[in-house]
Tab-separated table of N, CA and C and ligand atoms in Angstrom:
chain	number	residue	atom	x	y	z
K	1	MET	N	94.458	88.058	102.841
K	1	MET	CA	95.831	87.635	103.128
K	1	MET	C	96.530	87.243	101.812
K	2	THR	N	97.803	87.670	101.666
K	2	THR	CA	98.544	87.345	100.442
K	2	THR	C	99.851	86.648	100.799
K	3	GLU	N	100.494	86.091	99.805
K	3	GLU	CA	101.775	85.402	100.002
K	3	GLU	C	102.894	86.426	100.163
K	4	PRO	N	103.878	86.160	101.032
K	4	PRO	CA	104.983	87.104	101.179
K	4	PRO	C	105.899	87.108	99.957
K	5	THR	N	106.331	88.298	99.556
K	5	THR	CA	107.296	88.441	98.472
K	5	THR	C	108.708	88.401	99.076
K	6	SER	N	109.706	88.413	98.223
K	6	SER	CA	111.089	88.424	98.750
K	6	SER	C	111.363	89.745	99.471
K	7	ALA	N	110.728	90.840	99.016
K	7	ALA	CA	110.890	92.135	99.706
K	7	ALA	C	110.259	92.078	101.100
K	8	ASP	N	109.114	91.398	101.217
K	8	ASP	CA	108.474	91.231	102.527
K	8	ASP	C	109.414	90.493	103.478
K	9	LEU	N	110.024	89.437	102.981
K	9	LEU	CA	110.890	88.620	103.838
K	9	LEU	C	112.151	89.392	104.223
K	10	ALA	N	112.617	90.239	103.318
K	10	ALA	CA	113.798	91.067	103.636
K	10	ALA	C	113.454	92.064	104.739
K	11	LEU	N	112.262	92.664	104.653
K	11	LEU	CA	111.838	93.627	105.686
K	11	LEU	C	111.638	92.904	107.021
K	12	LEU	N	111.126	91.696	106.935
K	12	LEU	CA	110.911	90.896	108.149
K	12	LEU	C	112.238	90.619	108.863
K	13	ALA	N	113.297	90.448	108.102
K	13	ALA	CA	114.623	90.197	108.702
K	13	ALA	C	115.079	91.415	109.509
K	14	PHE	N	114.740	92.614	109.016
K	14	PHE	CA	115.086	93.833	109.776
K	14	PHE	C	114.267	93.918	111.066
K	15	ALA	N	113.011	93.486	110.997
K	15	ALA	CA	112.174	93.491	112.208
K	15	ALA	C	112.709	92.474	113.212
K	16	ARG	N	113.132	91.324	112.706
K	16	ARG	CA	113.680	90.278	113.585
K	16	ARG	C	114.952	90.780	114.265
K	17	GLU	N	115.759	91.505	113.517
K	17	GLU	CA	116.991	92.072	114.083
K	17	GLU	C	116.641	93.088	115.184
K	18	ALA	N	115.618	93.913	114.926
K	18	ALA	CA	115.212	94.948	115.894
K	18	ALA	C	114.690	94.323	117.181
K	19	LYS	N	114.096	93.155	117.068
K	19	LYS	CA	113.543	92.476	118.251
K	19	LYS	C	114.625	92.229	119.304
K	20	ASP	N	115.842	92.040	118.865
K	20	ASP	CA	116.956	91.811	119.810
K	20	ASP	C	117.201	93.020	120.708
K	21	LYS	N	116.723	94.193	120.275
K	21	LYS	CA	116.936	95.424	121.054
K	21	LYS	C	115.801	95.683	122.048
K	22	ALA	N	114.753	94.864	121.985
K	22	ALA	CA	113.570	95.105	122.825
K	22	ALA	C	113.932	95.217	124.299
K	23	TYR	N	113.222	96.128	124.980
K	23	TYR	CA	113.362	96.264	126.436
K	23	TYR	C	112.035	95.808	127.023
K	24	ALA	N	111.984	94.548	127.426
K	24	ALA	CA	110.715	93.966	127.862
K	24	ALA	C	110.896	93.153	129.146
K	25	PRO	N	111.378	93.802	130.224
K	25	PRO	CA	111.633	93.054	131.462
K	25	PRO	C	110.367	92.617	132.184
K	26	TYR	N	109.205	93.208	131.867
K	26	TYR	CA	107.971	92.887	132.589
K	26	TYR	C	107.192	91.769	131.910
K	27	SER	N	106.985	91.886	130.614
K	27	SER	CA	106.233	90.842	129.902
K	27	SER	C	107.153	89.744	129.384
K	28	ASP	N	108.409	90.055	129.192
K	28	ASP	CA	109.358	89.141	128.545
K	28	ASP	C	108.877	88.766	127.136
K	29	PHE	N	108.045	89.623	126.553
K	29	PHE	CA	107.560	89.408	125.178
K	29	PHE	C	108.211	90.474	124.307
K	30	ARG	N	109.171	90.040	123.522
K	30	ARG	CA	109.945	90.994	122.715
K	30	ARG	C	109.310	91.139	121.327
K	31	VAL	N	109.307	92.365	120.849
K	31	VAL	CA	108.741	92.648	119.521
K	31	VAL	C	109.682	93.592	118.782
K	32	GLY	N	109.883	93.322	117.512
K	32	GLY	CA	110.665	94.214	116.644
K	32	GLY	C	109.813	94.609	115.458
K	33	ALA	N	110.078	95.777	114.911
K	33	ALA	CA	109.326	96.228	113.738
K	33	ALA	C	110.267	96.961	112.792
K	34	ALA	N	109.906	96.978	111.524
K	34	ALA	CA	110.686	97.711	110.524
K	34	ALA	C	109.719	98.344	109.536
K	35	VAL	N	109.784	99.668	109.436
K	35	VAL	CA	108.949	100.423	108.489
K	35	VAL	C	109.762	100.654	107.221
K	36	PHE	N	109.147	100.436	106.055
K	36	PHE	CA	109.766	100.760	104.774
K	36	PHE	C	109.087	102.023	104.247
K	37	ALA	N	109.868	103.103	104.141
K	37	ALA	CA	109.305	104.392	103.715
K	37	ALA	C	110.367	105.181	102.959
K	38	GLY	N	109.981	105.773	101.851
K	38	GLY	CA	110.912	106.595	101.075
K	38	GLY	C	112.175	105.844	100.676
K	39	GLY	N	112.068	104.540	100.512
K	39	GLY	CA	113.211	103.731	100.091
K	39	GLY	C	114.149	103.347	101.218
K	40	ASP	N	113.818	103.755	102.436
K	40	ASP	CA	114.674	103.424	103.576
K	40	ASP	C	113.925	102.578	104.597
K	41	ILE	N	114.694	102.032	105.526
K	41	ILE	CA	114.127	101.154	106.554
K	41	ILE	C	114.365	101.756	107.929
K	42	TYR	N	113.304	101.759	108.736
K	42	TYR	CA	113.370	102.342	110.084
K	42	TYR	C	112.923	101.281	111.085
K	43	GLN	N	113.828	100.923	111.965
K	43	GLN	CA	113.527	99.863	112.920
K	43	GLN	C	112.995	100.415	114.241
K	44	GLY	N	112.302	99.582	114.971
K	44	GLY	CA	111.819	99.946	116.305
K	44	GLY	C	111.617	98.678	117.120
K	45	CYS	N	111.538	98.845	118.423
K	45	CYS	CA	111.300	97.694	119.305
K	45	CYS	C	110.380	98.146	120.431
K	46	ASN	N	109.787	97.186	121.135
K	46	ASN	CA	108.967	97.582	122.286
K	46	ASN	C	109.877	97.997	123.440
K	47	VAL	N	109.424	99.036	124.147
K	47	VAL	CA	110.171	99.576	125.285
K	47	VAL	C	109.182	99.676	126.443
K	48	GLU	N	109.348	98.796	127.421
K	48	GLU	CA	108.405	98.738	128.538
K	48	GLU	C	108.809	99.707	129.643
K	49	ASN	N	107.862	99.867	130.585
K	49	ASN	CA	108.059	100.830	131.665
K	49	ASN	C	107.449	100.270	132.946
K	50	ALA	N	108.039	100.642	134.090
K	50	ALA	CA	107.525	100.197	135.387
K	50	ALA	C	106.076	100.649	135.575
K	51	ALA	N	105.717	101.790	135.006
K	51	ALA	CA	104.304	102.191	134.916
K	51	ALA	C	103.814	101.549	133.615
K	52	TYR	N	103.250	100.360	133.705
K	52	TYR	CA	103.035	99.515	132.524
K	52	TYR	C	102.396	100.234	131.338
K	53	GLY	N	101.435	101.112	131.655
K	53	GLY	CA	100.704	101.795	130.579
K	53	GLY	C	101.577	102.758	129.774
K	54	SER	N	102.752	103.057	130.279
K	54	SER	CA	103.655	103.956	129.554
K	54	SER	C	104.502	103.217	128.520
K	55	THR	N	104.309	101.913	128.440
K	55	THR	CA	105.037	101.096	127.452
K	55	THR	C	104.747	101.562	126.031
K	56	ILE	N	105.761	101.489	125.180
K	56	ILE	CA	105.527	101.771	123.757
K	56	ILE	C	105.780	100.500	122.961
K	57	CYS	N	104.893	100.240	122.018
K	57	CYS	CA	105.006	99.047	121.171
K	57	CYS	C	106.079	99.257	120.099
K	58	ALA	N	106.540	98.145	119.566
K	58	ALA	CA	107.576	98.170	118.523
K	58	ALA	C	107.110	98.925	117.275
K	59	GLU	N	105.837	98.767	116.931
K	59	GLU	CA	105.327	99.387	115.698
K	59	GLU	C	105.365	100.912	115.813
K	60	ARG	N	104.913	101.416	116.985
K	60	ARG	CA	104.929	102.876	117.151
K	60	ARG	C	106.353	103.387	117.272
K	61	SER	N	107.213	102.602	117.894
K	61	SER	CA	108.621	102.963	118.000
K	61	SER	C	109.236	103.109	116.593
K	62	ALA	N	108.956	102.162	115.701
K	62	ALA	CA	109.482	102.224	114.329
K	62	ALA	C	108.859	103.398	113.566
K	63	ALA	N	107.561	103.629	113.789
K	63	ALA	CA	106.882	104.740	113.112
K	63	ALA	C	107.488	106.076	113.538
K	64	LEU	N	107.753	106.231	114.821
K	64	LEU	CA	108.359	107.474	115.314
K	64	LEU	C	109.735	107.680	114.692
K	65	HIS	N	110.458	106.587	114.578
K	65	HIS	CA	111.794	106.629	113.968
K	65	HIS	C	111.706	107.150	112.523
K	66	ALA	N	110.721	106.631	111.784
K	66	ALA	CA	110.550	107.044	110.379
K	66	ALA	C	110.139	108.518	110.291
K	67	VAL	N	109.201	108.929	111.137
K	67	VAL	CA	108.724	110.321	111.103
K	67	VAL	C	109.859	111.268	111.475
K	68	MET	N	110.651	110.860	112.446
K	68	MET	CA	111.790	111.674	112.879
K	68	MET	C	112.772	111.917	111.731
K	69	HIS	N	112.756	110.990	110.763
K	69	HIS	CA	113.631	111.142	109.597
K	69	HIS	C	112.895	111.746	108.407
K	70	GLY	N	111.751	112.354	108.686
K	70	GLY	CA	111.060	113.120	107.649
K	70	GLY	C	110.030	112.352	106.846
K	71	GLN	N	109.799	111.087	107.160
K	71	GLN	CA	108.840	110.304	106.372
K	71	GLN	C	107.408	110.615	106.802
K	72	ARG	N	106.529	110.683	105.815
K	72	ARG	CA	105.113	110.948	106.083
K	72	ARG	C	104.208	109.907	105.441
K	73	TRP	N	104.799	109.018	104.654
K	73	TRP	CA	104.023	107.981	103.962
K	73	TRP	C	104.804	106.678	104.050
K	74	PHE	N	104.173	105.655	104.606
K	74	PHE	CA	104.850	104.370	104.768
K	74	PHE	C	104.345	103.397	103.695
K	75	ASP	N	105.252	102.618	103.133
K	75	ASP	CA	104.866	101.611	102.139
K	75	ASP	C	104.548	100.266	102.789
K	76	ALA	N	105.321	99.926	103.802
K	76	ALA	CA	105.118	98.615	104.441
K	76	ALA	C	105.705	98.634	105.841
K	77	ILE	N	105.213	97.718	106.668
K	77	ILE	CA	105.814	97.504	107.988
K	77	ILE	C	105.909	95.997	108.207
K	78	ALA	N	107.003	95.574	108.803
K	78	ALA	CA	107.141	94.175	109.213
K	78	ALA	C	107.194	94.144	110.731
K	79	ILE	N	106.604	93.116	111.308
K	79	ILE	CA	106.508	92.970	112.760
K	79	ILE	C	106.889	91.539	113.117
K	80	VAL	N	107.764	91.406	114.107
K	80	VAL	CA	108.124	90.061	114.584
K	80	VAL	C	108.048	90.060	116.100
K	81	GLY	N	107.280	89.129	116.658
K	81	GLY	CA	107.189	89.000	118.111
K	81	GLY	C	107.589	87.600	118.544
K	82	ASP	N	107.537	87.397	119.867
K	82	ASP	CA	107.958	86.116	120.434
K	82	ASP	C	106.892	85.031	120.358
K	83	SER	N	105.721	85.348	119.828
K	83	SER	CA	104.651	84.336	119.743
K	83	SER	C	104.959	83.316	118.651
K	84	ASP	N	104.368	82.114	118.793
K	84	ASP	CA	104.547	81.109	117.735
K	84	ASP	C	103.828	81.566	116.466
K	85	ALA	N	102.588	82.001	116.639
K	85	ALA	CA	101.839	82.519	115.489
K	85	ALA	C	102.369	83.921	115.171
K	86	PRO	N	102.294	84.352	113.910
K	86	PRO	CA	102.732	85.710	113.572
K	86	PRO	C	102.088	86.745	114.494
K	87	THR	N	102.885	87.687	114.974
K	87	THR	CA	102.395	88.713	115.901
K	87	THR	C	101.660	89.801	115.130
K	88	VAL	N	100.428	90.055	115.517
K	88	VAL	CA	99.629	91.093	114.861
K	88	VAL	C	99.763	92.407	115.634
K	89	PRO	N	99.645	93.537	114.964
K	89	PRO	CA	99.719	94.819	115.681
K	89	PRO	C	98.503	95.028	116.573
K	90	CYS	N	98.723	95.616	117.745
K	90	CYS	CA	97.600	95.882	118.657
K	90	CYS	C	96.699	96.965	118.059
K	91	GLY	N	95.550	97.139	118.635
K	91	GLY	CA	94.579	98.102	118.102
K	91	GLY	C	95.105	99.522	118.056
K	92	ALA	N	95.794	99.930	119.120
K	92	ALA	CA	96.312	101.296	119.160
K	92	ALA	C	97.338	101.509	118.050
K	93	CYS	N	98.166	100.512	117.794
K	93	CYS	CA	99.170	100.638	116.726
K	93	CYS	C	98.513	100.659	115.351
K	94	ARG	N	97.442	99.903	115.178
K	94	ARG	CA	96.725	99.933	113.886
K	94	ARG	C	96.256	101.361	113.592
K	95	GLN	N	95.660	101.984	114.607
K	95	GLN	CA	95.184	103.355	114.430
K	95	GLN	C	96.354	104.298	114.174
K	96	PHE	N	97.428	104.131	114.914
K	96	PHE	CA	98.592	105.020	114.777
K	96	PHE	C	99.177	104.911	113.371
K	97	LEU	N	99.272	103.698	112.859
K	97	LEU	CA	99.867	103.472	111.534
K	97	LEU	C	98.958	103.977	110.417
K	98	ALA	N	97.644	103.951	110.638
K	98	ALA	CA	96.697	104.390	109.604
K	98	ALA	C	96.942	105.848	109.214
K	99	GLU	N	97.504	106.606	110.123
K	99	GLU	CA	97.834	108.014	109.848
K	99	GLU	C	98.787	108.140	108.655
K	100	PHE	N	99.628	107.143	108.474
K	100	PHE	CA	100.711	107.233	107.484
K	100	PHE	C	100.493	106.314	106.283
K	101	ASN	N	99.348	105.697	106.190
K	101	ASN	CA	98.880	104.923	105.045
K	101	ASN	C	97.812	103.941	105.531
K	102	PRO	N	96.554	104.289	105.308
K	102	PRO	CA	95.468	103.423	105.780
K	102	PRO	C	95.462	102.056	105.105
K	103	ASP	N	96.205	101.923	103.996
K	103	ASP	CA	96.242	100.627	103.318
K	103	ASP	C	97.660	100.039	103.319
K	104	LEU	N	98.414	100.417	104.340
K	104	LEU	CA	99.782	99.926	104.532
K	104	LEU	C	99.874	98.402	104.396
K	105	ARG	N	100.967	97.939	103.811
K	105	ARG	CA	101.216	96.490	103.748
K	105	ARG	C	101.810	96.055	105.092
K	106	VAL	N	101.243	95.062	105.715
K	106	VAL	CA	101.683	94.627	107.046
K	106	VAL	C	102.161	93.169	106.961
K	107	VAL	N	103.435	92.979	107.228
K	107	VAL	CA	104.066	91.657	107.149
K	107	VAL	C	104.329	91.184	108.572
K	108	MET	N	103.772	90.056	108.952
K	108	MET	CA	103.835	89.618	110.351
K	108	MET	C	104.515	88.265	110.481
K	109	GLY	N	105.426	88.190	111.462
K	109	GLY	CA	106.133	86.947	111.729
K	109	GLY	C	106.224	86.706	113.221
K	110	GLY	N	106.638	85.497	113.578
K	110	GLY	CA	106.778	85.143	114.991
K	110	GLY	C	107.994	84.275	115.188
K	111	ALA	N	107.872	83.346	116.134
K	111	ALA	CA	109.012	82.505	116.481
K	111	ALA	C	109.196	81.337	115.507
K	112	THR	N	108.203	81.113	114.656
K	112	THR	CA	108.327	80.035	113.657
K	112	THR	C	108.509	80.672	112.273
K	113	ASP	N	108.505	79.840	111.243
K	113	ASP	CA	108.672	80.369	109.881
K	113	ASP	C	107.371	80.925	109.308
K	114	ALA	N	106.267	80.789	110.036
K	114	ALA	CA	104.972	81.244	109.505
K	114	ALA	C	104.982	82.759	109.298
K	115	VAL	N	104.508	83.169	108.147
K	115	VAL	CA	104.444	84.605	107.819
K	115	VAL	C	103.035	84.914	107.324
K	116	MET	N	102.503	86.054	107.776
K	116	MET	CA	101.170	86.482	107.365
K	116	MET	C	101.307	87.880	106.766
K	117	VAL	N	100.693	88.097	105.628
K	117	VAL	CA	100.725	89.426	104.999
K	117	VAL	C	99.290	89.904	104.800
K	118	MET	N	98.994	91.067	105.345
K	118	MET	CA	97.666	91.661	105.193
K	118	MET	C	97.838	93.153	104.940
K	119	THR	N	96.749	93.813	104.570
K	119	THR	CA	96.805	95.268	104.491
K	119	THR	C	96.226	95.829	105.792
K	120	LEU	N	96.622	97.070	106.087
K	120	LEU	CA	96.078	97.709	107.290
K	120	LEU	C	94.567	97.903	107.140
K	121	GLY	N	94.132	98.103	105.900
K	121	GLY	CA	92.696	98.242	105.651
K	121	GLY	C	91.933	96.986	106.061
K	122	GLU	N	92.569	95.833	105.914
K	122	GLU	CA	91.934	94.585	106.361
K	122	GLU	C	91.959	94.483	107.885
K	123	LEU	N	93.076	94.939	108.473
K	123	LEU	CA	93.236	94.829	109.932
K	123	LEU	C	92.429	95.892	110.680
K	124	LEU	N	92.221	97.045	110.028
K	124	LEU	CA	91.470	98.147	110.661
K	124	LEU	C	90.592	98.826	109.620
K	125	PRO	N	89.454	98.181	109.287
K	125	PRO	CA	88.559	98.827	108.321
K	125	PRO	C	87.991	100.119	108.897
K	126	GLU	N	87.745	101.075	108.049
K	126	GLU	CA	87.119	102.344	108.467
K	126	GLU	C	87.907	103.051	109.572
K	127	ALA	N	89.211	103.167	109.379
K	127	ALA	CA	90.045	103.890	110.355
K	127	ALA	C	89.613	105.347	110.409
K	128	PHE	N	89.807	105.953	111.563
K	128	PHE	CA	89.557	107.391	111.685
K	128	PHE	C	90.787	108.104	111.146
K	129	VAL	N	90.622	108.807	110.035
K	129	VAL	CA	91.759	109.484	109.394
K	129	VAL	C	91.487	110.982	109.287
K	130	ARG	N	92.496	111.724	108.861
K	130	ARG	CA	92.417	113.181	108.947
K	130	ARG	C	91.298	113.789	108.120
K	131	GLY	N	90.843	113.083	107.108
K	131	GLY	CA	89.751	113.590	106.282
K	131	GLY	C	88.531	113.971	107.112
K	132	TYR	N	88.314	113.243	108.194
K	132	TYR	CA	87.176	113.566	109.060
K	132	TYR	C	87.342	114.935	109.693
K	133	LEU	N	88.582	115.314	109.987
K	133	LEU	CA	88.841	116.594	110.649
K	133	LEU	C	88.830	117.760	109.670
K	134	ASP	N	89.008	117.448	108.365
K	134	ASP	CA	89.098	118.504	107.360
K	134	ASP	C	87.741	119.106	107.022
K	135	GLN	N	86.659	118.482	107.501
K	135	GLN	CA	85.340	119.020	107.187
K	135	GLN	C	85.120	120.342	107.907
K	136	ASP	N	84.303	121.177	107.300
K	136	ASP	CA	84.039	122.512	107.867
K	136	ASP	C	83.017	122.412	108.986
K	137	HIS	N	83.452	122.772	110.199
K	137	HIS	CA	82.546	122.713	111.352
K	137	HIS	C	82.099	124.112	111.797
K	138	SER	N	82.366	125.117	110.949
K	138	SER	CA	82.136	126.504	111.384
K	138	SER	C	80.669	126.803	111.667
K	139	SER	N	79.753	126.057	111.026
K	139	SER	CA	78.327	126.339	111.261
K	139	SER	C	77.780	125.515	112.430
K	140	ASP	N	78.636	124.646	113.000
K	140	ASP	CA	78.177	123.844	114.138
K	140	ASP	C	77.965	124.722	115.357
K	141	GLU	N	76.983	124.377	116.149
K	141	GLU	CA	76.753	125.133	117.404
K	141	GLU	C	77.685	124.604	118.472
C	1	THU	N1	103.618	94.713	121.901
C	1	THU	C1	104.147	95.307	120.808
C	1	THU	O1	105.271	95.838	120.845
C	1	THU	N2	103.407	95.298	119.674
C	1	THU	C2	102.184	94.713	119.548
C	1	THU	O2	101.518	94.877	118.548
C	1	THU	C3	101.676	93.874	120.629
C	1	THU	C4	102.297	94.141	121.951
C	1	THU	C5	104.417	94.707	123.129
C	1	THU	C6	103.909	95.631	124.191
C	1	THU	C7	104.455	94.958	125.433
C	1	THU	O3	105.777	95.437	125.645
C	1	THU	C8	104.533	93.489	125.079
C	1	THU	O4	104.437	93.418	123.666
C	1	THU	C9	103.434	92.648	125.698
C	1	THU	O5	102.186	93.186	125.435
């Protein structure tokens, strides 16, 4: 864990702003995220669904936004949820984000001033990444 920089706090403000857009009528737990990639910022929020499992988290929403704009490498993501303690990304989002930088900087905030900064490598050691798929399987039975 490291101390937040002024850039981290600026990205966190974008995530906090995105949280206001959250659609969370079932859990009432709102989450906002902001990806920093290619010098730009891409916001996302959680969007819930009556079929609960179809819900999308704020982190994946922001990641999709960035990819839709042509980004393939993320420098940092900020996440803000309604919890008192900084909101951490769920397991599925950790894996999803690892695709775009396994050592992504992750800035986490909540309803208080507490901020936590970690790398994705710390949050998800040994992520399954594309290198595993690049191996030659032609001789496999
Ligand atoms: N949620 C996120 O958006 N990101 C996380 O990392 C944790 C969970 C959302 C999903 C759901 O809409 C609500 O928070 C409660 O789980």
